[in-house]
Structures are given as C-alpha cells and as structure tokens.
Short mmCIF file of the C-alpha atoms (twelve columns), coordinates in Angstrom:
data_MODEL
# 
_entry.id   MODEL 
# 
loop_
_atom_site.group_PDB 
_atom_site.id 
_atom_site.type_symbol 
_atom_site.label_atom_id 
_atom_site.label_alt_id 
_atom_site.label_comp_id 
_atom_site.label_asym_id 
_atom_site.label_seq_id 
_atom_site.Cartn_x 
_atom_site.Cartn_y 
_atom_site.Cartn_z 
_atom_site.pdbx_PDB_model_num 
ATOM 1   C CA . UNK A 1   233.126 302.151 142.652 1 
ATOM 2   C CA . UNK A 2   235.459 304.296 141.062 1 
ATOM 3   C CA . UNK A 3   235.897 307.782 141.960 1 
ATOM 4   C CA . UNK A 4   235.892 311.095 140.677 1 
ATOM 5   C CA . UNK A 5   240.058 311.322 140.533 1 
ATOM 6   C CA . UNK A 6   242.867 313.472 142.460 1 
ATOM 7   C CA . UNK A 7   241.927 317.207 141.978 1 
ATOM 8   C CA . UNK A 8   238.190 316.998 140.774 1 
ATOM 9   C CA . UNK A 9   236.875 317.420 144.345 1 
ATOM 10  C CA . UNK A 10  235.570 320.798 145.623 1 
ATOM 11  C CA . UNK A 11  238.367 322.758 147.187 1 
ATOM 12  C CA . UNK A 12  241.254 321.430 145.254 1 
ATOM 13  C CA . UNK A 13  244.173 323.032 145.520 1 
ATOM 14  C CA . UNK A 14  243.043 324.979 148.313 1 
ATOM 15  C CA . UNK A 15  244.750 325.321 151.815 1 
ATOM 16  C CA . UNK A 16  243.805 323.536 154.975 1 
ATOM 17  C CA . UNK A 17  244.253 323.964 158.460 1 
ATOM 18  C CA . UNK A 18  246.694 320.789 160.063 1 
ATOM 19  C CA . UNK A 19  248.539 320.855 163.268 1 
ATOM 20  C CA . UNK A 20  252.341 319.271 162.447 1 
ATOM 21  C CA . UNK A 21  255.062 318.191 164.619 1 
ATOM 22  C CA . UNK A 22  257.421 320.616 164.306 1 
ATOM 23  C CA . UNK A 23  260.273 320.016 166.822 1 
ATOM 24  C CA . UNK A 24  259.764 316.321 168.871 1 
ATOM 25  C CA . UNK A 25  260.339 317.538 172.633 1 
ATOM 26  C CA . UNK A 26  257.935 317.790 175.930 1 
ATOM 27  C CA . UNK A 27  255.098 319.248 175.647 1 
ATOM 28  C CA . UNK A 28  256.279 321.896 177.358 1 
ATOM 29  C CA . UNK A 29  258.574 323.058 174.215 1 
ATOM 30  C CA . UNK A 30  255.137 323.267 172.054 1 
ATOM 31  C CA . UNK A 31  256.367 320.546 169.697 1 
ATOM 32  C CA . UNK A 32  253.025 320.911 168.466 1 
ATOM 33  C CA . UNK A 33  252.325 323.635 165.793 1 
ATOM 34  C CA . UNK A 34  249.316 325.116 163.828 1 
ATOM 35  C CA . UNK A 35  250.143 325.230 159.673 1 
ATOM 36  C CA . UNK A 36  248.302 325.686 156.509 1 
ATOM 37  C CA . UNK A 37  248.923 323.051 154.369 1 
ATOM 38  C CA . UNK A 38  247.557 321.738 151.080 1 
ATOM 39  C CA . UNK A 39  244.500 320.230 150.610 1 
ATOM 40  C CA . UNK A 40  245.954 316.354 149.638 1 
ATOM 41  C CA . UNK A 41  244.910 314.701 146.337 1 
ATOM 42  C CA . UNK A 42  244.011 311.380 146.530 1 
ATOM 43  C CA . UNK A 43  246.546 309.033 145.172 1 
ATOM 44  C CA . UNK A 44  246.248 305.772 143.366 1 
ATOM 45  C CA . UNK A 45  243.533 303.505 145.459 1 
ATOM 46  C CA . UNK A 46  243.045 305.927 148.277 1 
ATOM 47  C CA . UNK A 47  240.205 307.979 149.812 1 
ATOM 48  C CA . UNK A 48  240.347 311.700 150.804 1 
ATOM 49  C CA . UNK A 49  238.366 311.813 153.767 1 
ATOM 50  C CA . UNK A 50  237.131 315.301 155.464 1 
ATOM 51  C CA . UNK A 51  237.313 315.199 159.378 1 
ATOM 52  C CA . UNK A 52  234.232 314.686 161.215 1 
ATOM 53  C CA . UNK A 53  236.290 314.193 164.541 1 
ATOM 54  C CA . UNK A 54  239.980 312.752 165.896 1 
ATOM 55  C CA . UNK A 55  240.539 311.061 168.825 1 
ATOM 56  C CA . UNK A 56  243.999 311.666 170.098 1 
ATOM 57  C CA . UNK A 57  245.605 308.435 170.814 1 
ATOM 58  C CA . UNK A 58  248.666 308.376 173.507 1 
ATOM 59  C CA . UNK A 59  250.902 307.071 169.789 1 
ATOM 60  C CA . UNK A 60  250.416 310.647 169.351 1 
ATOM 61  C CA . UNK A 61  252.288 311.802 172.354 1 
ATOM 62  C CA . UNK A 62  254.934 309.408 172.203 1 
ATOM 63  C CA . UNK A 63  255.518 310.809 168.230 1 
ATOM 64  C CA . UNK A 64  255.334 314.553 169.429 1 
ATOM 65  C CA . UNK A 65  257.381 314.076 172.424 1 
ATOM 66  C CA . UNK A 66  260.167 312.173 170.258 1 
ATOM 67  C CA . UNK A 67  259.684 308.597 172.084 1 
ATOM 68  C CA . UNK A 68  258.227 307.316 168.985 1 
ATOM 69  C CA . UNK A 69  261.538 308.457 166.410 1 
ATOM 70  C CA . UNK A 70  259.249 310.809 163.730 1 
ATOM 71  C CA . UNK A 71  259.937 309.306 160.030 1 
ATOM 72  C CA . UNK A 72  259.229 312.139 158.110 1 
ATOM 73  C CA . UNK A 73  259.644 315.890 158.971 1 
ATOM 74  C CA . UNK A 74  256.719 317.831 159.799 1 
ATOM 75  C CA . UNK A 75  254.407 314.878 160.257 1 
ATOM 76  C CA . UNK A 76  250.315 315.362 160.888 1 
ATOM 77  C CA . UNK A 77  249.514 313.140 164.218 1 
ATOM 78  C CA . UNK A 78  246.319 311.620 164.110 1 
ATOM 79  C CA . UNK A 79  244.708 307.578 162.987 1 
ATOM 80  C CA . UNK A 80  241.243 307.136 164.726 1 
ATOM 81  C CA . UNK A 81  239.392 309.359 162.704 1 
ATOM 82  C CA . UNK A 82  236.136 309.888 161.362 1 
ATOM 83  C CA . UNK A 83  234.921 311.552 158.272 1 
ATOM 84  C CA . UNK A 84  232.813 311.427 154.850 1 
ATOM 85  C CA . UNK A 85  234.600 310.524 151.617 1 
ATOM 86  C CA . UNK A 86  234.610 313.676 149.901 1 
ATOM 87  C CA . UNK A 87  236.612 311.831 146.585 1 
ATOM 88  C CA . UNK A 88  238.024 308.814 144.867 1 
ATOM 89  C CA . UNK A 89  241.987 308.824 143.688 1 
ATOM 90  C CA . UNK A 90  242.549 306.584 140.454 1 
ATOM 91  C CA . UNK A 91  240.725 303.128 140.691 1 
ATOM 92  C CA . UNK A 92  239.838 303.439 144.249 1 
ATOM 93  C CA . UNK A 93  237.094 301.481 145.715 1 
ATOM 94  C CA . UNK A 94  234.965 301.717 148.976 1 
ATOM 95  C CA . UNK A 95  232.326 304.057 150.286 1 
ATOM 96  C CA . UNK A 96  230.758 306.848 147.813 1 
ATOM 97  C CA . UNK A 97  230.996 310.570 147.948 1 
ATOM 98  C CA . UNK A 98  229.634 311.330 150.849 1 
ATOM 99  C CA . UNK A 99  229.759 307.791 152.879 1 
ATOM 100 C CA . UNK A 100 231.335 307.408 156.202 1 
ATOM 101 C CA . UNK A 101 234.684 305.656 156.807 1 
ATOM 102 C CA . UNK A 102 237.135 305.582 159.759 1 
ATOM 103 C CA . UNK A 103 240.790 305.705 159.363 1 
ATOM 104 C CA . UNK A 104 243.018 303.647 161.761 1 
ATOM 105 C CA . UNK A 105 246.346 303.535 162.305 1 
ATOM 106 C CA . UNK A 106 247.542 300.703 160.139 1 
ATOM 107 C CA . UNK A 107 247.487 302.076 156.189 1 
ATOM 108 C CA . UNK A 108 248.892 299.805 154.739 1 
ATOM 109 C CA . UNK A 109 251.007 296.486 154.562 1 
ATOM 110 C CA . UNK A 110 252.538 294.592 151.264 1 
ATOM 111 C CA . UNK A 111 249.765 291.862 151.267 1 
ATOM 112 C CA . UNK A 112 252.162 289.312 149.847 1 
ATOM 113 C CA . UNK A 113 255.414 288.680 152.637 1 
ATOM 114 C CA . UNK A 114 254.901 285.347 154.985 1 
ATOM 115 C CA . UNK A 115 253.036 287.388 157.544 1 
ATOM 116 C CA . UNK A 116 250.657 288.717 155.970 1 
ATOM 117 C CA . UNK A 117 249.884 285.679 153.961 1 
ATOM 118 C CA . UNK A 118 249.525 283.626 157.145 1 
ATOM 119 C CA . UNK A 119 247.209 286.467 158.616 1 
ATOM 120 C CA . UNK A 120 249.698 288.255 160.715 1 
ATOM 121 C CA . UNK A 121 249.442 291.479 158.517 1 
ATOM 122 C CA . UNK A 122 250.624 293.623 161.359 1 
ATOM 123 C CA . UNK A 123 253.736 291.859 161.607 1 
ATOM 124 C CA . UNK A 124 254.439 292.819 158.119 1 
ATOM 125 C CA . UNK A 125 257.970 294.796 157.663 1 
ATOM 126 C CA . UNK A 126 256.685 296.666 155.020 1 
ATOM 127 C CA . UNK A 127 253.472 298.407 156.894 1 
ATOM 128 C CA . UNK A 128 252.592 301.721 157.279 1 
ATOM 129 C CA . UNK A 129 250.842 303.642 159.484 1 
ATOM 130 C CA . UNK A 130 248.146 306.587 160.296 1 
ATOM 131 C CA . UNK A 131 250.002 309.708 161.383 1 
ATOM 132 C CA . UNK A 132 253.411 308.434 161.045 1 
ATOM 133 C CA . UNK A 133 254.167 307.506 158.024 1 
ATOM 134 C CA . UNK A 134 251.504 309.449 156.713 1 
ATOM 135 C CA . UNK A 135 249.760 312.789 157.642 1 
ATOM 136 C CA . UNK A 136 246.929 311.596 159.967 1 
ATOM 137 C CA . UNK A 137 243.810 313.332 161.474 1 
ATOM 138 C CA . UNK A 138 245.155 316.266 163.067 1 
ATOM 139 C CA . UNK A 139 243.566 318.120 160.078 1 
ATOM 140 C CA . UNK A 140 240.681 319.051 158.238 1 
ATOM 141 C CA . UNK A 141 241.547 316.788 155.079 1 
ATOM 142 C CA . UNK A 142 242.907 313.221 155.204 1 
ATOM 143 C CA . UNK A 143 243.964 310.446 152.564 1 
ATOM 144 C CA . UNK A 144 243.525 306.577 153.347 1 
ATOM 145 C CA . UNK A 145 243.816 303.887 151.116 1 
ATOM 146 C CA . UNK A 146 240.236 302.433 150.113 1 
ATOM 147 C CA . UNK A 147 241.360 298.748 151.206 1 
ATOM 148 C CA . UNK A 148 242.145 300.059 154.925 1 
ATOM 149 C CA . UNK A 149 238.860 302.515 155.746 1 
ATOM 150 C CA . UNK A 150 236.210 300.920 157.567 1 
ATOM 151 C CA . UNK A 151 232.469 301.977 156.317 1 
ATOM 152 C CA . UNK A 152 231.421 303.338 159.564 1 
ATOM 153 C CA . UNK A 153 227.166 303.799 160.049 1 
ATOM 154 C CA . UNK A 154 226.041 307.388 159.250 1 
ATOM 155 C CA . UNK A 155 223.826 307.503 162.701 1 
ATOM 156 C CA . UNK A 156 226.103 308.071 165.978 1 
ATOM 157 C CA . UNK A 157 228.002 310.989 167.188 1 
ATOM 158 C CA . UNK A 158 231.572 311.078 165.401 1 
ATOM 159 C CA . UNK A 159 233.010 312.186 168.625 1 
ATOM 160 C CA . UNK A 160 232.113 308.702 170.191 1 
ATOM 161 C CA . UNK A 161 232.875 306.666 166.949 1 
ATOM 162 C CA . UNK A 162 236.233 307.740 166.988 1 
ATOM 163 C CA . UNK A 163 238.210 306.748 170.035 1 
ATOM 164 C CA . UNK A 164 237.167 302.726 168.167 1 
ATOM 165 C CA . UNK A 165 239.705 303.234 165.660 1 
ATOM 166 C CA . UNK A 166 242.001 302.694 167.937 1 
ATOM 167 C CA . UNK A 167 241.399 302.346 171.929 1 
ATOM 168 C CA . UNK A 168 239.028 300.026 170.880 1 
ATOM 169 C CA . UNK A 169 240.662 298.125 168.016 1 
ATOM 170 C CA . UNK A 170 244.252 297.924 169.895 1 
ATOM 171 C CA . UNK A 171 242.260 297.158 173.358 1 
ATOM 172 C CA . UNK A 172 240.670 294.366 171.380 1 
ATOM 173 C CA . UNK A 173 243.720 292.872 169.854 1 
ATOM 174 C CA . UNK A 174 245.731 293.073 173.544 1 
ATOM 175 C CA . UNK A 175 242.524 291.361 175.422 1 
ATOM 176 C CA . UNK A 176 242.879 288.774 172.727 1 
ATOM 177 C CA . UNK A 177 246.500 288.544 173.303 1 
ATOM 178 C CA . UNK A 178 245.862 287.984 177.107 1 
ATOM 179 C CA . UNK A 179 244.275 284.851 177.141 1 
ATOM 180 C CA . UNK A 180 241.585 285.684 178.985 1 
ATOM 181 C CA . UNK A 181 239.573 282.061 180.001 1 
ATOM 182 C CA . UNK A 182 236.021 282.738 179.976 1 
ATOM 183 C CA . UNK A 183 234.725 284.149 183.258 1 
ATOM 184 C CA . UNK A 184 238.534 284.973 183.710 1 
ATOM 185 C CA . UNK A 185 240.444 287.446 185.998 1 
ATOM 186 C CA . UNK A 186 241.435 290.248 184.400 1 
ATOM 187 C CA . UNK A 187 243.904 292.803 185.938 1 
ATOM 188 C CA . UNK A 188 244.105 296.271 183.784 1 
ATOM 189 C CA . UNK A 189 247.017 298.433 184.514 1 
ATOM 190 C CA . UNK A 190 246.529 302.174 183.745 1 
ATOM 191 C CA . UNK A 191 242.807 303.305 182.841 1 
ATOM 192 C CA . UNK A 192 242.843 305.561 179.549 1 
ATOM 193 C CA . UNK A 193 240.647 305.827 176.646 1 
ATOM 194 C CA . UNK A 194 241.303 301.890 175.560 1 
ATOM 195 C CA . UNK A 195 241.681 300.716 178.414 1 
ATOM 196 C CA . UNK A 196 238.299 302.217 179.361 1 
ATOM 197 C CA . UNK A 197 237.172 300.062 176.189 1 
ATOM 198 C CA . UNK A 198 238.465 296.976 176.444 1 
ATOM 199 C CA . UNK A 199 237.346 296.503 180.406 1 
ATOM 200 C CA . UNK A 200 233.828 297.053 178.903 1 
ATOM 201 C CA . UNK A 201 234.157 294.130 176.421 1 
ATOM 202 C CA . UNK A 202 235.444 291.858 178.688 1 
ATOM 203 C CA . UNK A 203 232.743 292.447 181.302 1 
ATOM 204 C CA . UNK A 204 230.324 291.761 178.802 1 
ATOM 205 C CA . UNK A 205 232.037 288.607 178.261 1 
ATOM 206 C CA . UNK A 206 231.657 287.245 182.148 1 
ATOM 207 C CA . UNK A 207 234.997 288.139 182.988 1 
ATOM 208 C CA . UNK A 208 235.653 289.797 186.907 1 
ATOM 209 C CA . UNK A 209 237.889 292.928 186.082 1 
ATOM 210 C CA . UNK A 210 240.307 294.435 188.572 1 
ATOM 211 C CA . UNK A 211 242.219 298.349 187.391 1 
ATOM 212 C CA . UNK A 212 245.252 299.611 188.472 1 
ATOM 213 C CA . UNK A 213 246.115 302.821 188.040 1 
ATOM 214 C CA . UNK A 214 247.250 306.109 189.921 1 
ATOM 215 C CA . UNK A 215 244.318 308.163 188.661 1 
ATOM 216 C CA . UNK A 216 241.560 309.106 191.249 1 
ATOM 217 C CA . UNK A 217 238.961 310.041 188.498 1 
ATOM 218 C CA . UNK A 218 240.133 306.694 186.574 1 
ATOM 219 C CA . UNK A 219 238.768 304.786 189.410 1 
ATOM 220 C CA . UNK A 220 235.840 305.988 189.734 1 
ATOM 221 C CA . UNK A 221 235.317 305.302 185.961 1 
ATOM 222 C CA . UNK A 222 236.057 302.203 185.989 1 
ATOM 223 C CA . UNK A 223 234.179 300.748 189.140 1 
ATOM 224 C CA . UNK A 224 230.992 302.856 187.194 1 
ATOM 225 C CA . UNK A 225 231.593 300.769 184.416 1 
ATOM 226 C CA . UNK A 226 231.266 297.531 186.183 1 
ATOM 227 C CA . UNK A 227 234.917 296.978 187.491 1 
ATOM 228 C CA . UNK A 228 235.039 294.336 190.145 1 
ATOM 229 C CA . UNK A 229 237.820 296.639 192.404 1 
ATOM 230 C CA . UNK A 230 239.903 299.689 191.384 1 
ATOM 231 C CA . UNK A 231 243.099 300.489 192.791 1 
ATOM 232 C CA . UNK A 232 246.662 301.896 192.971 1 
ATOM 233 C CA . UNK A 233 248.730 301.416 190.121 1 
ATOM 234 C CA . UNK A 234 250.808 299.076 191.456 1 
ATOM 235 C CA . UNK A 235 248.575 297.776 194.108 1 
ATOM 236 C CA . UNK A 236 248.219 294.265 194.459 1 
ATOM 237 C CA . UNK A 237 244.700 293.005 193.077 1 
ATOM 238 C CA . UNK A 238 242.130 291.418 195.526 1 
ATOM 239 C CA . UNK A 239 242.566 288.233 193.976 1 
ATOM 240 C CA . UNK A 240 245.282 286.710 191.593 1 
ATOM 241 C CA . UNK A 241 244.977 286.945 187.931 1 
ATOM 242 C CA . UNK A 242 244.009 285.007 185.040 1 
ATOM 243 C CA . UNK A 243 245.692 287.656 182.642 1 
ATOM 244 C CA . UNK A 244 246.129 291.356 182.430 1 
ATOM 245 C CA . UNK A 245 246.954 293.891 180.149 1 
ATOM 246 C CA . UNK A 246 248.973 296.860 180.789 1 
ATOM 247 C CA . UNK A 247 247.991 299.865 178.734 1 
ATOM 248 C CA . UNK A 248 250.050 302.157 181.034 1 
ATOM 249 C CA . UNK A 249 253.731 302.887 179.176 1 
ATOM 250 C CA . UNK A 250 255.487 302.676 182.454 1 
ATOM 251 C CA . UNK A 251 258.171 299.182 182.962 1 
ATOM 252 C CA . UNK A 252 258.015 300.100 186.298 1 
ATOM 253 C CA . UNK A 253 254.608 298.030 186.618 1 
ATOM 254 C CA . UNK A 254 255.382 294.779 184.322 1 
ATOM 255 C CA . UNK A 255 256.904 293.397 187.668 1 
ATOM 256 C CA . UNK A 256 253.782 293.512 189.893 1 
ATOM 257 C CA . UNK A 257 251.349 292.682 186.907 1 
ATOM 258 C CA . UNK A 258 253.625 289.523 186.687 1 
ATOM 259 C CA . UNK A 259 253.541 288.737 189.949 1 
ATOM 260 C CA . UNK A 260 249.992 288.917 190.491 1 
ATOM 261 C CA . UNK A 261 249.521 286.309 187.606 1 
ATOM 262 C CA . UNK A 262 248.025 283.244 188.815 1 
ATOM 263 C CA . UNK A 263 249.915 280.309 187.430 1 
ATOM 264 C CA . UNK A 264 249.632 279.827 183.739 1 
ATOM 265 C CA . UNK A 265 248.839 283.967 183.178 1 
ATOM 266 C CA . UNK A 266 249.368 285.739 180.894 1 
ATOM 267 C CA . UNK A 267 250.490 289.969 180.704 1 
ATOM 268 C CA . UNK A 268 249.802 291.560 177.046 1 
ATOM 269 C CA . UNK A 269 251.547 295.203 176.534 1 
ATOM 270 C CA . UNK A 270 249.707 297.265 174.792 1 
ATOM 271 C CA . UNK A 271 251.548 299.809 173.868 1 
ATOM 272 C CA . UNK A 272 253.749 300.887 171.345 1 
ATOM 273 C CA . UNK A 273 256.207 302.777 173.593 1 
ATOM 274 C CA . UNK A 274 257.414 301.315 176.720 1 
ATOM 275 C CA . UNK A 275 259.693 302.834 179.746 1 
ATOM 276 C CA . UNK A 276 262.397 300.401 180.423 1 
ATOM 277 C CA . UNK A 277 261.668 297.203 182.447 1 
ATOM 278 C CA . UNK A 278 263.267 296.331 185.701 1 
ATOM 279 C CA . UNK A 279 265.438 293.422 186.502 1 
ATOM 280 C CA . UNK A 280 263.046 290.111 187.020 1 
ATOM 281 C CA . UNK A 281 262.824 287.744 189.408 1 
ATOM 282 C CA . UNK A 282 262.480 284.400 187.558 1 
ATOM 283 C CA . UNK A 283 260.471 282.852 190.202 1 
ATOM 284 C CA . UNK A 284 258.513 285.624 191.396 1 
ATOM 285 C CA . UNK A 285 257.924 286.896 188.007 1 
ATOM 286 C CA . UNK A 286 257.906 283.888 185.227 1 
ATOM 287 C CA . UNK A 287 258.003 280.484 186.566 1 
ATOM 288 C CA . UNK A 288 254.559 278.601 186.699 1 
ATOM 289 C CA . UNK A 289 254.474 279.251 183.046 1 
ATOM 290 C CA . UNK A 290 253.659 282.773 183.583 1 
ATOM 291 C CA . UNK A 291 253.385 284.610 179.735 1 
ATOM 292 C CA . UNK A 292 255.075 288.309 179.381 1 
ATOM 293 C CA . UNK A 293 253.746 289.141 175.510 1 
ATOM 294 C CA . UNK A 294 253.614 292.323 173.205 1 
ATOM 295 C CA . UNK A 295 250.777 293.479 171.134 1 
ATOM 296 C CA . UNK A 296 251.605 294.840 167.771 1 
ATOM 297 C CA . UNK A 297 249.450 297.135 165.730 1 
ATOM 298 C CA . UNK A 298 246.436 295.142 164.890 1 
ATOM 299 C CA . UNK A 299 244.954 293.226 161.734 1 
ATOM 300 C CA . UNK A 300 241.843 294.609 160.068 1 
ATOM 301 C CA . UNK A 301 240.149 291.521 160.824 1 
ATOM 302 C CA . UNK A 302 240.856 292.330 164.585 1 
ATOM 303 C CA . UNK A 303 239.380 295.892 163.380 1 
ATOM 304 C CA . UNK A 304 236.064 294.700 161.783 1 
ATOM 305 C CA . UNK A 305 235.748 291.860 164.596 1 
ATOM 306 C CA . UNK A 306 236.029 294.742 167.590 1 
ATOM 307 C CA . UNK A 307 234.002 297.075 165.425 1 
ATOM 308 C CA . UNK A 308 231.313 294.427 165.035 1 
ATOM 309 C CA . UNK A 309 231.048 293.890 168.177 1 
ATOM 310 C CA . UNK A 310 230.676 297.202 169.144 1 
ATOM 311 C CA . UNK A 311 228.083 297.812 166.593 1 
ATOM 312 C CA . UNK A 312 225.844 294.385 168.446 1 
ATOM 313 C CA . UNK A 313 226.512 295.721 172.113 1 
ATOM 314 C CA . UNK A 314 227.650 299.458 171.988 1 
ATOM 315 C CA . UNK A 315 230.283 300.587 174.808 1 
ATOM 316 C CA . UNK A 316 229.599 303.660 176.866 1 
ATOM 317 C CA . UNK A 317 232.790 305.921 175.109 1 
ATOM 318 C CA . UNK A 318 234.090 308.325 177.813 1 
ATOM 319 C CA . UNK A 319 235.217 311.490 176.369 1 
ATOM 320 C CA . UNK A 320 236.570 314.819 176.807 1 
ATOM 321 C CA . UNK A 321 236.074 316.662 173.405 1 
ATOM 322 C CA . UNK A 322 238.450 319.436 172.401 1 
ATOM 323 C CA . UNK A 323 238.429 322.355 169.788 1 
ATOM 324 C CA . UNK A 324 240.635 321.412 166.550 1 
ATOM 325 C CA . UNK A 325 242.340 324.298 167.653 1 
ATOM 326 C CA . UNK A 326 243.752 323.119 170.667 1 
ATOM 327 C CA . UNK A 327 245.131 319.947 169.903 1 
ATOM 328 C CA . UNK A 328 248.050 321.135 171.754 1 
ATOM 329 C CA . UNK A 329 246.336 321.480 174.982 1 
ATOM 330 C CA . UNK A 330 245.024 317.898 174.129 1 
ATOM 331 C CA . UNK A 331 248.423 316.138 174.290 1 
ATOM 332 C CA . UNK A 332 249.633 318.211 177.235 1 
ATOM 333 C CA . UNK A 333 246.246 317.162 179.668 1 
ATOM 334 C CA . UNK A 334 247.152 313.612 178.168 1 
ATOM 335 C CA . UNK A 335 250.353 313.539 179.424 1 
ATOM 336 C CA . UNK A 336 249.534 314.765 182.659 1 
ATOM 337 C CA . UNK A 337 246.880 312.433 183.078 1 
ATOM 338 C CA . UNK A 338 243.679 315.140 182.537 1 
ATOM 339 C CA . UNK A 339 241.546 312.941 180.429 1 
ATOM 340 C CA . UNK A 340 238.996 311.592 181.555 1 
ATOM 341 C CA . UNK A 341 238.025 308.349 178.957 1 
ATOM 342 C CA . UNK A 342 239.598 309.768 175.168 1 
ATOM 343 C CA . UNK A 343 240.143 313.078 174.492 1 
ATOM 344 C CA . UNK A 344 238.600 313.757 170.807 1 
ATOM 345 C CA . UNK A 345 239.350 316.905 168.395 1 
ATOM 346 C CA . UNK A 346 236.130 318.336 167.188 1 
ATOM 347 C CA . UNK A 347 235.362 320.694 164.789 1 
# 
C-alpha cells in the first residue's frame, strides 16, 4: 500500500532520543554517546519504524570500537530491530500503520549488478547496511526501505524476536556456508548470541554439535541446549569435524578449527571483523581438501528461509535485556564477554 508520506506521521519534526558513535575507541573512552536527534522522515520507498526492541550485535562493537572504519560521522549502531510501522515515505510498500517489521542489517543493494542478478545480493558492491551506512536501532525512530523489512507476527516478545535479525539470519547463512552433511559434526568456536542460534538449528537437523569457547557460563548454555561436548576455546573436540563455524573474531583459533577438520571439512567465518590469522601449516591445516571460507552479510532469501524456520520450530533465544539507556554498558559487558545469549535494548 502506499503510505501516508514523510512528515504526516504523529511526532514529526519532533526530537528523539539515539545513542551515536561519537569518537571510535575502547569502550573504555565512552565512544558511545546519548543525543537528541530528529525524528527521520521517511524517504522515497522506505518505512519509519518505532523501536519495539534492539539486539546489540558484536558489528556494533567492532563499529564503536573503530575495527569496523565508521562511514559517516556520528553514526546510530543498531540492525536487528523490531518495531511497528508508524508511516509510509513516497510510494512505499509493505506492512500498514501499525504492522510489525524487523530491520536487518543489509538495507539495501542495486538489484541489477552480476551478483545480485545471479542471487548473490550480498556480494553486491553497491549494498548498504543497518547502522552503518545508515542510522540503525540504537534509537527510538528508525527508517528501512519497504523492500528490505521483514513482516514479523504481532504475537511474541520483541525482546526475543530481535536477536533473529541477525544472530539468527548470519548464523543461518555461515551453517549453510559450512557444509554441514546431514547428521554431520559440527564444531562451533565462540558461543554468543548467534552462535547460541545456529547450534539450535543444526541440532534440530540431526547434526552432533561440539562448542569451543573460553566462557564458563557459555558452556553451560550450550550443553543445556543439546550440545554434544563443550569446551575450551581452543580445545581439541572429542571427535574430528565435519565442518565448523567460528563466530569468535579471534585468528588465533582458525588454526585449531582447521586442524580438527576431518578430511574434506569445511571452516565458515562468520564474522565481519577478524584478528589477524597465524602462519598455516599446509598439511596440518589445508591438505585433504580441507575448506577455509568467509560468510558475507546475508541474502534476504537466507533471511526469510532462517526466519521461516524459526517461525515452524521456534529456538529458545537467550537474552540479557538492557535499558535503552544503557546501551553503553551493553557493548562494554559484550566485549568482556558478560552476555549471556544476546544482549537486547528495551524500552
């Protein structure tokens, strides 16, 4: 349908509360700050969406703390959000007034380059993303364009809806990336709020799942979740892999997750920051056509797949809600490994 237009909705012109990245640096500096801001307008073929709930995605940390290079001053972190359309820039589609939509991190791509006409949208040069190149969640208003929301169900807590914009979807995309055979061995390296996710999925699809990661708490999460054995972060697993995905942004630990590949594995990286990898050992690490891959963004097809699937068998969603006002404190427990599950803004 087409919407009421930029500036009709209630509040117009009115101020907002958003937290920006003011200065990228540790946590420790407070890169984080607390602004008012303007209420956006809706542009051509977007939503404006108001905030039911953000999860805050480790992307977040790597923009505030300057690993991920900001590309635009005073950016609003934020892409697995939750809210109700509250109106309808020029021409925009989707959900009505009042419907529920979640915004991911991918916003948009050009639709028309040779990756994203052979399906590989999130390859495309041209995309854009949630909280990047855009403001994101990290506030109470937030624009998306109509093509790139997802129509989320109006039952279910938006707390536990929103770490699936993008644990979930990105979790999805890397277990898909892995190769996983069915009934596979699956080693998962680091524990957080996807990889909490994407263990679940894969032990609902007959695969035996083995974590690594240097988080007490994580452990015990995982092995209550079904894990087959849970253990050091760069412990050896019990038995050798089929694949694995490591969700941890530490090249310290692509060495041992290749070496416990069985022959023919495969590792996926998840993430979109990585610490520097170590020198390999070509035999130890890569022969027996051992795989080393990336994962990159995600499609929306992998997003409306993952959220399907979650809709048909719904994964327990650890969290660790936090008040909007202390996002802050959010990032800094996530970067010292507080969290248990995602951590989620709430209003």
């Amino acid at each position: 349908m087409t919407g009421t237009g930029a500036g009709t909705f209630a509040g117009a012109g009115a101020g907002m509360d958003a937290w920006v990245v003011a200065n990228p640096g540790p946590m420790a500096t407070r890169p984080l700050r607390l602004a008012r801001l303007p209420v956006p307008a809706p542009g051509p073929g977007e939503l404006l969406v108001r905030v039911e709930a953000c999860a805050v995605c480790r992307t977040d940390l790597h923009l505030a703390e300057g690993d991920l290079p900001p590309r635009r001053p005073r950016t609003v972190p934020g892409h697995e959000v939750v809210g109700r359309v509250t109106a309808h820039g020029p021409g925009a589609g989707g959900p009505p007034a009042g419907g529920r939509v979640g915004v991911a991190w991918l916003r948009s791509t050009c639709g028309h380059c040779r990756y994203c006409l052979r399906g590989a949208e999130n390859l495309c040069p041209a995309s854009t993303y949630t909280g990047w190149d855009a403001d994101g969640g990290y506030a109470e208003y937030v624009t998306v364009p109509a093509d790139f929301a997802y129509p989320l169900p109006d039952e279910g807590r938006a707390e536990t809806l929103a770490p699936l914009l993008c644990a979930g979807i990105i979790g999805y995309r890397a277990l898909l990336r892995a190769d996983l055979p069915p009934g596979g061995r699956l080693g998962i390296y680091g524990f957080g709020a996807s990889a909490h996710l994407t263990a679940q999925v894969a032990i609902a699809q007959g695969a035996a799942v083995h974590v690594m990661t240097r988080s007490e708490q994580a452990r015990e999460l995982a092995l209550a979740l079904g894990a087959r054995s849970a253990g050091g972060a760069s412990d050896p697993p019990p038995e050798p892999l089929d694949a694995a995905i490591l969700f941890a942004p530490v090249g310290d630990l692509v060495p041992p997750a290749l070496a416990a590949l069985d022959r023919g594995g495969t590792l996926a990286v998840a993430g979109i920051h990585l610490t520097d990898i170590p020198e390999l050992n070509y035999e130890r690490h890569l022969f027996q056509e051992r795989t080393l891959r990336s994962v990159t963004a995600n499609t929306r097809a992998d997003g409306r797949a993952f959220l399907e699937l979650a809709a048909l068998h719904p994964p327990r969603v650890a969290t660790t809600p936090y008040p909007f006002d202390a996002a802050d404190r959010a990032l800094a427990d996530l970067a010292a490994d507080r969290v248990e599950g995602a951590a989620v803004l709430v209003p």
